[in-house]
Amino acid sequence: MVENNNLPDHYNDIDKIYHEIWSRLKIGKKDRNSEFHQCYVASSGNNFPSIRTVVLRHLDKELLTIGFHTDIRSNKINEIKHNSNLTVLLYDHVGKIQIKINGIALINHKNANTEAIWSKIRDFSKKCYLVQHAPGTNSSEATSGYPEHYENTLPSPQELELGYENFSHVSISIKVIEWLYLHQNGHRRARFTIDSDHIDKQWIAP
Ligand SMILES: Cc1cc2nc3c(=O)[nH]c(=O)nc-3n(C[C@H](O)[C@H](O)[C@H](O)COP(=O)(O)O)c2cc1C
């Protein structure tokens, strides 16, 4: 007989699952050591689907958005311009929870949103936006992408500000969230579909 040992509150409660999703995403955004600090963002490439790791930087439960920062010159931005549908995947291997989010991306570049965000970004992160060429550009030698005088040093505050040109914030308007929880007694899977005026909550077979 299978015992009901260690079943979490959310196991058979779809409302608690929804709550759990947002509280875990919140921790993911805040805590760089948490399992949900990174997520995997998939976009539609020309041929193969594209996917990459990014850091979860923003979330808003009321507005139903999540977001990340990236270089405006990167390939993902080009892909989003062609097709703004994104899928974001997160997996907490300790909690045995996978969350998959489908949404529509909005690119923020040199607007009031990016201005506000940029003013709070740490210098070390600002430096990433000073790579000379677009991320993904071929190089004849091993490269960090930085001009030589930036290697192993932090550029001056004035120089760091030049990175703002390349900085973008991709905000994703959530359409569907899918939850998968693994448990030896039986897995649990649920889908949350965002309609204009309500959230449709649906159990689905794992
Ligand atoms: C742990 C980790 C975190 C990363 N975070 C970001 C990020 O927040 N934003 C970003 O643009 N790239 C981030 N990257 C790099 C991307 O995965 C990717 O290599 C880069 O953005 C180029 O992707 P693209 O060519 O598909 O646009 C991260 C990589 C790792 C391994």
mmCIF file of N, CA and C in Angstrom, residues 14-15 58 80 133 171:
data_model
loop_
_atom_site.group_PDB
_atom_site.id
_atom_site.type_symbol
_atom_site.label_atom_id
_atom_site.label_comp_id
_atom_site.label_asym_id
_atom_site.label_seq_id
_atom_site.Cartn_x
_atom_site.Cartn_y
_atom_site.Cartn_z
ATOM 1 N N ILE A 14 -5.493 22.872 -6.339
ATOM 2 C CA ILE A 14 -5.012 23.632 -7.500
ATOM 3 C C ILE A 14 -4.827 25.120 -7.169
ATOM 4 N N ASP A 15 -5.609 25.627 -6.236
ATOM 5 C CA ASP A 15 -5.417 27.040 -5.843
ATOM 6 C C ASP A 15 -4.091 27.217 -5.119
ATOM 7 N N HIS A 58 12.519 39.902 -13.233
ATOM 8 C CA HIS A 58 11.295 40.636 -12.900
ATOM 9 C C HIS A 58 10.124 39.684 -12.812
ATOM 10 N N ILE A 80 12.785 37.384 -31.400
ATOM 11 C CA ILE A 80 11.556 37.908 -30.783
ATOM 12 C C ILE A 80 10.889 38.926 -31.716
ATOM 13 N N HIS A 133 31.192 43.552 -29.923
ATOM 14 C CA HIS A 133 30.379 43.079 -31.041
ATOM 15 C C HIS A 133 29.122 42.404 -30.511
ATOM 16 N N SER A 171 10.075 41.895 -21.331
ATOM 17 C CA SER A 171 8.962 41.618 -20.428
ATOM 18 C C SER A 171 8.013 40.638 -21.116
#
